[in-house]
Coordinates of C-alpha atoms in Angstrom, one line a residue:
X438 CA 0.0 0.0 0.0
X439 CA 1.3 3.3 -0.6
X440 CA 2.1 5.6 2.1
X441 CA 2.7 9.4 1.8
X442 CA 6.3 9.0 2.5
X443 CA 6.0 6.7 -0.9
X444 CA 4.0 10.0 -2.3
X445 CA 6.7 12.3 -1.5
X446 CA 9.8 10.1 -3.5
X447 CA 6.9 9.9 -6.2
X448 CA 6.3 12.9 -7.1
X449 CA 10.8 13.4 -7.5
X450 CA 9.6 11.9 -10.8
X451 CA 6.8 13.5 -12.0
X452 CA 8.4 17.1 -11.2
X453 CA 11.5 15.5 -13.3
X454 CA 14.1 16.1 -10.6
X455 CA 14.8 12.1 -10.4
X456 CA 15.9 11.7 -13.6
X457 CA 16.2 15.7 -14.3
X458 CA 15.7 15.4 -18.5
X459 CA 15.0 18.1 -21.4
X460 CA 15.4 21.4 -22.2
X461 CA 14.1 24.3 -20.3
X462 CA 11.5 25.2 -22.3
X463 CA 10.1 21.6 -22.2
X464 CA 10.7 21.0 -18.6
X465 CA 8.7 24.7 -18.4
X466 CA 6.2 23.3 -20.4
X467 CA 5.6 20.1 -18.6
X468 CA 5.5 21.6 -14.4
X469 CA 3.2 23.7 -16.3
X470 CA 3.6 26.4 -13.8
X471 CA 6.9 27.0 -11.6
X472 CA 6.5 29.5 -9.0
X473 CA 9.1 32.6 -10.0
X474 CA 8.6 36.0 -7.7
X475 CA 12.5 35.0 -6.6
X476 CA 13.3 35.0 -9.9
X477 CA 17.1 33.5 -9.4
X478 CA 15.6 30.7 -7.8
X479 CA 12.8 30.0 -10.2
X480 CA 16.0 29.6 -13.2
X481 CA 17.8 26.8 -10.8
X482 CA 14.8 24.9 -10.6
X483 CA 14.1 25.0 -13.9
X484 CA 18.0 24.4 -14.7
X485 CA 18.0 21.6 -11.8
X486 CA 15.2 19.6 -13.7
X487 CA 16.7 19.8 -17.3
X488 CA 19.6 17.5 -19.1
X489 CA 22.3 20.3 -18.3
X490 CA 21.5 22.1 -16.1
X491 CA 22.1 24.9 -17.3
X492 CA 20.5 28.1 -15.4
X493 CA 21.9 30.0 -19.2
X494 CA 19.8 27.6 -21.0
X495 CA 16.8 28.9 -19.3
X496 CA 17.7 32.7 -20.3
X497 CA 18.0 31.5 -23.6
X498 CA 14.7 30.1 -23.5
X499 CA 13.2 33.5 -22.3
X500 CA 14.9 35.6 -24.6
X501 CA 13.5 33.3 -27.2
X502 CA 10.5 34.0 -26.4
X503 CA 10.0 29.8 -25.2
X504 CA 9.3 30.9 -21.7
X505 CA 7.4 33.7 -20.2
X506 CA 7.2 35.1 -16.6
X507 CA 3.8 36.5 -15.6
X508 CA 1.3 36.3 -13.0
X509 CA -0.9 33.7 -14.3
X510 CA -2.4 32.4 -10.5
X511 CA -2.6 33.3 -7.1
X512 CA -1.4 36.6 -7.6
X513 CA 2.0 35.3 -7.9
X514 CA 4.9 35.4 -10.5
X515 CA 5.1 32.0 -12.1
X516 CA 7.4 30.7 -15.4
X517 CA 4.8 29.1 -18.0
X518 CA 5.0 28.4 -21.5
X519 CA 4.6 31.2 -23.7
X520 CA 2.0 29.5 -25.7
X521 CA -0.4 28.7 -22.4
X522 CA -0.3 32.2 -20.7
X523 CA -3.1 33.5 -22.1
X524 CA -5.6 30.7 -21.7
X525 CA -4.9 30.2 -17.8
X526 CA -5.7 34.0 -17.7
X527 CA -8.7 34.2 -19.4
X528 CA -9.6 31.5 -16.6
X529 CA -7.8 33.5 -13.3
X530 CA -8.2 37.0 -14.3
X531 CA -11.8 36.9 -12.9
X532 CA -10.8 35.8 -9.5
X533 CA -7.5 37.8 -9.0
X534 CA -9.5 40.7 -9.8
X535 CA -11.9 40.4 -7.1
X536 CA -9.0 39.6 -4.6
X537 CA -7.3 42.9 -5.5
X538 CA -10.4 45.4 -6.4
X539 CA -10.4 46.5 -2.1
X540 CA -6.4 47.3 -2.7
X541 CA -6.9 49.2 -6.0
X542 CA -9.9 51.4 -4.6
X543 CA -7.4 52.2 -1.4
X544 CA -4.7 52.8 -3.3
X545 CA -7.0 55.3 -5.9
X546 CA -6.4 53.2 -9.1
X547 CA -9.5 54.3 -11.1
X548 CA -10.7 52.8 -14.3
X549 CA -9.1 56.2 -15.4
X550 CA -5.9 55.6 -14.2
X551 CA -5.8 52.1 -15.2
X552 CA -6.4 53.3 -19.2
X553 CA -3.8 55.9 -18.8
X554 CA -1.6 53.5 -17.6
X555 CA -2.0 51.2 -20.6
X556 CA -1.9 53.4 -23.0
X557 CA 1.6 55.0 -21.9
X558 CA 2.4 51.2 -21.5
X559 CA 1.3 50.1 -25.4
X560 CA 3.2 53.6 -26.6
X561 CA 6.4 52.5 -24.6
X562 CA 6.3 49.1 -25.2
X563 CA 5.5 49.0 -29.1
X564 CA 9.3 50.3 -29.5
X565 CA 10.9 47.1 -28.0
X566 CA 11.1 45.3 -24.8
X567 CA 11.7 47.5 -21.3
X568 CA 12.8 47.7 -18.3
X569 CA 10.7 47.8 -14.8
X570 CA 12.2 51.4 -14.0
X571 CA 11.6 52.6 -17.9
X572 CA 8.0 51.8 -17.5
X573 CA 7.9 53.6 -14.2
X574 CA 9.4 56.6 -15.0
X575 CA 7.0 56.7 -18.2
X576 CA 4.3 56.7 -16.1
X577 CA 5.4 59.7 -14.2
X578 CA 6.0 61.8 -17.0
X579 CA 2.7 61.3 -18.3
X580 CA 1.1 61.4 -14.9
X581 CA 0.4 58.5 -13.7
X582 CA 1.5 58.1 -10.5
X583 CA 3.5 55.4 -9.2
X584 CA 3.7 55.8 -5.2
X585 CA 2.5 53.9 -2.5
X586 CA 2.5 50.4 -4.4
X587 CA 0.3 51.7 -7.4
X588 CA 3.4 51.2 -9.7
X589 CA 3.3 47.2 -8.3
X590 CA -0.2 47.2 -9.1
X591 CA -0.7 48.3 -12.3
X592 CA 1.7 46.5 -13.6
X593 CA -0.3 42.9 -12.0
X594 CA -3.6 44.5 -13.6
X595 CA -2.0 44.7 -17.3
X596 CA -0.2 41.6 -16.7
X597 CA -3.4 39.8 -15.7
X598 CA -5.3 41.2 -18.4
X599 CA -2.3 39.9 -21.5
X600 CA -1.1 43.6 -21.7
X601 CA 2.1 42.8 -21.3
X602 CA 4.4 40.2 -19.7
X603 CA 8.3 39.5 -18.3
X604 CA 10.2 38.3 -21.1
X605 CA 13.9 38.7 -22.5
X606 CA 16.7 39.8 -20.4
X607 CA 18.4 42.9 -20.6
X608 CA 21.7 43.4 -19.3
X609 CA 21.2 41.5 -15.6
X610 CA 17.3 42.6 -15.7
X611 CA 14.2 41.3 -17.0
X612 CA 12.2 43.0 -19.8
X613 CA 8.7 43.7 -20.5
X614 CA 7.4 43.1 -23.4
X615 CA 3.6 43.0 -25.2
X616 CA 2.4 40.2 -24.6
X617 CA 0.2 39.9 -28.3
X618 CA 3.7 41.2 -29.6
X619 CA 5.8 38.9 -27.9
X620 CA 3.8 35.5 -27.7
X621 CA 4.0 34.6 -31.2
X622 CA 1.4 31.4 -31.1
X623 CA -1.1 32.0 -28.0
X624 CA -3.8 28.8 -27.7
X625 CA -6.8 29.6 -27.2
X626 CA -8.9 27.0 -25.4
X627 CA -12.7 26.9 -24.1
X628 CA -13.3 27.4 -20.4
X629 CA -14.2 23.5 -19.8
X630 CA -11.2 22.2 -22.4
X631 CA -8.9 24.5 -20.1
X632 CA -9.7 23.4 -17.1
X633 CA -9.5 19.8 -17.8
X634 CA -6.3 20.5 -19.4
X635 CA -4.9 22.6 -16.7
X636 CA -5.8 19.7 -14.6
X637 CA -4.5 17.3 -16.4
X638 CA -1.0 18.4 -16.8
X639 CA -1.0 19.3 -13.2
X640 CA -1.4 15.5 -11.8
X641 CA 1.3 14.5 -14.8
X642 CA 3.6 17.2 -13.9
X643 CA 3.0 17.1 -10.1
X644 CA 1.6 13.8 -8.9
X645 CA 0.3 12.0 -6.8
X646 CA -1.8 14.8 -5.9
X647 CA -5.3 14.9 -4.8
X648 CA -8.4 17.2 -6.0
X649 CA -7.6 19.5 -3.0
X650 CA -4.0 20.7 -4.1
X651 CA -5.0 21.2 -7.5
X652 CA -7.8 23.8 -6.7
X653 CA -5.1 25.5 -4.2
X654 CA -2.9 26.0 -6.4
X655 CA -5.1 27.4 -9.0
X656 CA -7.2 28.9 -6.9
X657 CA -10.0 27.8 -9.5
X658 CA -13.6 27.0 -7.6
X659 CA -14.8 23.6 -6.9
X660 CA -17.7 24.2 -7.8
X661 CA -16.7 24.8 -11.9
X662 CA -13.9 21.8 -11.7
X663 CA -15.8 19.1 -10.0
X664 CA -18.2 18.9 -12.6
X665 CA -15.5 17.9 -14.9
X666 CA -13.9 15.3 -12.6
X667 CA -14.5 12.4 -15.0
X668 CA -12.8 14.1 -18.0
X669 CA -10.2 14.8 -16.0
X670 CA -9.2 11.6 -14.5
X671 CA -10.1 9.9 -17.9
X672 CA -6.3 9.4 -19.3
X673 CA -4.9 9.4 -15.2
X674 CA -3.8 6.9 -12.8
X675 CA -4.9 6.9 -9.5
X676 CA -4.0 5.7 -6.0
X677 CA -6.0 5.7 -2.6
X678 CA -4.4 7.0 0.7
X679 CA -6.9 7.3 3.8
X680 CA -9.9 7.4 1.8
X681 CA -8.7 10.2 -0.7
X682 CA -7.7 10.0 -4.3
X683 CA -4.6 10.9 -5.2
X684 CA -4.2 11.5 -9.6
X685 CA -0.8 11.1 -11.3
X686 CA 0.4 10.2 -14.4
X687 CA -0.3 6.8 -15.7
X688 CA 3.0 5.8 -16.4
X689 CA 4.5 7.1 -13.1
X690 CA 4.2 3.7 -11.3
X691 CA 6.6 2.1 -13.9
X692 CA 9.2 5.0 -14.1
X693 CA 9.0 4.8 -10.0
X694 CA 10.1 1.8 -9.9
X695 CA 12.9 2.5 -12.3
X696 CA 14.2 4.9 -10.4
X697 CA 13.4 4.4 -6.7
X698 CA 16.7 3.7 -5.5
X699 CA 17.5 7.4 -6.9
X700 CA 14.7 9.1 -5.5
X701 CA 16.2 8.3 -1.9
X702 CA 19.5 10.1 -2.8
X703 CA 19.7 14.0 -1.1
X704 CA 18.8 16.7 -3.5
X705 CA 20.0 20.8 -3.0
X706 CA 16.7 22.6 -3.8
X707 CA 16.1 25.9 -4.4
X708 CA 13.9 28.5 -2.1
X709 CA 9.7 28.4 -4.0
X710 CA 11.0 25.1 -5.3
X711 CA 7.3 23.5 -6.7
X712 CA 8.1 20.3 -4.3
X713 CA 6.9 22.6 -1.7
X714 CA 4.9 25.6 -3.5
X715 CA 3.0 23.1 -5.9
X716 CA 0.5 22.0 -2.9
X717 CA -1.2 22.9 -0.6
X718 CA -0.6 19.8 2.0
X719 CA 2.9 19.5 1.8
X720 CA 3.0 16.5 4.4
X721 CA 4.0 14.3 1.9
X722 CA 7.8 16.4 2.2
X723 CA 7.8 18.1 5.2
X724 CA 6.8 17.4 9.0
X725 CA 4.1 20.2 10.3
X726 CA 6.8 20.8 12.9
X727 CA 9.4 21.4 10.6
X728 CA 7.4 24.5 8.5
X729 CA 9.1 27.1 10.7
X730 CA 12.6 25.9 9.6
X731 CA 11.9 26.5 5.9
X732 CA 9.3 29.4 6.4
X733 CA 10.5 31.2 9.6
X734 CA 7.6 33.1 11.4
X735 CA 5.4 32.0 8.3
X736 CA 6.8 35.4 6.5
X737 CA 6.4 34.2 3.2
X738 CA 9.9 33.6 2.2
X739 CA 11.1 29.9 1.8
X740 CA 14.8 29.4 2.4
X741 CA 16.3 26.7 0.3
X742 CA 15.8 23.0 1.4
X743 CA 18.0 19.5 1.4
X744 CA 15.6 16.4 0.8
X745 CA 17.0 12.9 1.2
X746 CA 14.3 10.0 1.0
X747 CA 12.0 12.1 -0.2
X748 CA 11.9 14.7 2.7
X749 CA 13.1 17.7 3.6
X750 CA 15.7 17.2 6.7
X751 CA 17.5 20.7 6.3
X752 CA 18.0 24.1 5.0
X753 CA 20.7 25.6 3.1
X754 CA 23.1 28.8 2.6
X755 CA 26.0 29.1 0.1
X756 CA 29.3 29.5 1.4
X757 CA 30.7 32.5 2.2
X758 CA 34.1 31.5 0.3
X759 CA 32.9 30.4 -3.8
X760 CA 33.7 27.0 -4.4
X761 CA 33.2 25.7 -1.1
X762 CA 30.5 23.2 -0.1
X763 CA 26.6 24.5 0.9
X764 CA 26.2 24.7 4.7
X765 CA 23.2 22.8 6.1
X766 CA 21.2 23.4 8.6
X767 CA 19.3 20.3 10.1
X768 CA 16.0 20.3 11.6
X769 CA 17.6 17.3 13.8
X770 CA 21.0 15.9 13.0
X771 CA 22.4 15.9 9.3
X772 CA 22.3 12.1 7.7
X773 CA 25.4 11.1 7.2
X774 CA 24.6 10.5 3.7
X775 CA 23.6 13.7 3.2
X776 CA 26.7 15.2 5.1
X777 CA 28.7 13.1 3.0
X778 CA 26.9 14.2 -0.7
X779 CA 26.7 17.8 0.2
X780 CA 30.3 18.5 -1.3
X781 CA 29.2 16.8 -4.4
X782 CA 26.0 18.1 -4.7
X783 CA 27.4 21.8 -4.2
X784 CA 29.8 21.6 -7.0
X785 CA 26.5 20.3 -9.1
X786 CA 24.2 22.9 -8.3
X787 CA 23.3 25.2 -11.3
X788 CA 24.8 29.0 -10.2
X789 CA 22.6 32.4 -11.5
X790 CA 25.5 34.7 -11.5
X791 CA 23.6 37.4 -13.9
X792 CA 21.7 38.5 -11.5

């Protein structure tokens, strides 16, 4: 019978860390989403799941145009596939607009201000990708005001609605770019053929998984998805644990076994990594007596995380000297497998020095 400790060394496969395989813009492509506000830490996951790990490989893939950062769920920054953005907003943008309309109305940011705001935006942007502070100051000089977290907020609201998005890099920055400019072949899906799909891909790419994590990390009602449970579990497998269904990809059970041994070898992860962020019971990695170790105080910020067997027994900094091994901080005592892999693994771990 499968347990959730089994769940947790699972899903190492379907988020492609055990084996990590394919380019970045098809490991993007396949987690679907991958959280991204710390942008840095966003390009080693991606980089960590790919054949080379290469964090320049996943530049290469946004100045392409392959990849695209944007604000597609939750309000937060997340790295999808160009291609997808602009069906899983026509599905959020509802929602996050609600959640924010109090904010705006605080903050003064009138239907008026929002138009002016685009417009400057569309004049700015039709020359070429630019920069956060370009767009800011353009703002100013036309009078739209910035202050006070309007700036941060406008630039969600056009975001959210496919005015623009992050794209290419620009010295050590990211650009903006228009999104109908930029995104070169946008799909175009109808509401209950996105849904399914989202949900799909998000028990392939994230699996096992039950009902409940999906509509966390969407944010997506039950009351629209349920209907559309037997579409969606059509092509899946499935596993019970305590009464719940948990979805994954069919072929998971035979590349688990493959690779089981593998999965209980320690990994470096990154701070957001989507082995944490991608649900919302994250038992099936970390103890609920251990959250305070990788979210201290609950602030918000995750610090990065050493897994071995599946769970997370530690966090890590990088040395202060370059070259030197990670040091790790366990919630108990350090493994001694893990003590001994953490030289190896440092010297491993994709670096973002452009940033």
């Amino acid at each position: 019978m499968t347990t959730l400790a089994e769940v947790g060394r699972m899903r190492l496969v379907s988020q492609r860390l055990v084996p990590a395989h394919g380019t970045a813009a098809e490991v993007v492509r396949w987690m679907t989403c991958t959280q991204a506000q710390d942008f840095p830490a966003a390009r080693i996951a991606v980089a960590l799941r790919t054949g080379t790990r290469s964090v320049g490989e996943v530049t290469a893939a946004l100045d392409a145009g392959e990849i695209v950062r944007s604000w597609p769920m939750r309000g937060t920054l997340h790295l999808v596939a160009a291609e997808d953005l602009g069906w899983m907003l026509d599905l959020t943008l509802d929602r996050q607009t609600r959640q924010a309309r109090a904010r705006h109305v605080e903050l003064g940011i009138t239907a008026e201000v929002y138009d002016a705001a685009e417009q400057v935006t569309r004049d700015l942007l039709g020359r070429g990708p630019a920069l956060r502070a370009d767009l800011m100051a353009a703002w100013q000089a036309a009078g739209v005001a910035t202050h006070d977290q309007r700036g941060p907020h406008l630039i969600g609201m056009l975001a959210q609605r496919q005015v623009i998005c992050l794209g290419p890099m620009i010295e050590r920055s990211q650009a903006f770019v228009l999104s109908e400019q930029w995104i070169t072949t946008p799909r175009r899906l109808e509401r209950g053929e996105a849904i399914v799909e989202w949900a799909q891909r998000y028990f392939r790419s994230h699996g096992p998984a039950p009902l409940k994590d999906f509509l966390w990390w969407t944010k997506l009602l039950v009351s629209e998805v349920r209907p559309l449970l037997d579409d969606i579990r059509e092509p899946l497998g499935s596993l019970m644990i305590a009464g719940v269904e948990y979805f994954h990809d069919p072929l998971l059970p035979d590349l688990y076994a493959e690779h089981r041994r593998a999965t209980a070898r320690p990994l470096l992860l990154p701070s957001f990594d989507e082995i944490l962020l991608g649900y919302g019971d994250r038992s099936p990695a970390l103890d609920d007596g251990d959250i305070d170790h990788v979210v201290p105080g609950k602030n918000g910020f995750f610090h990065p995380t050493v897994m071995h067997r599946g769970r997370i027994v530690a966090t890590w900094r990088r040395p202060a000297v370059p070259g030197d091994a990670v040091t790790a901080t366990p919630f108990t005592s350090l493994p001694s497998a893990v003590e001994r892999a953490l030289p190896r693994l440092s010297a491993r771990l994709p670096h973002d020095r452009s940033i």
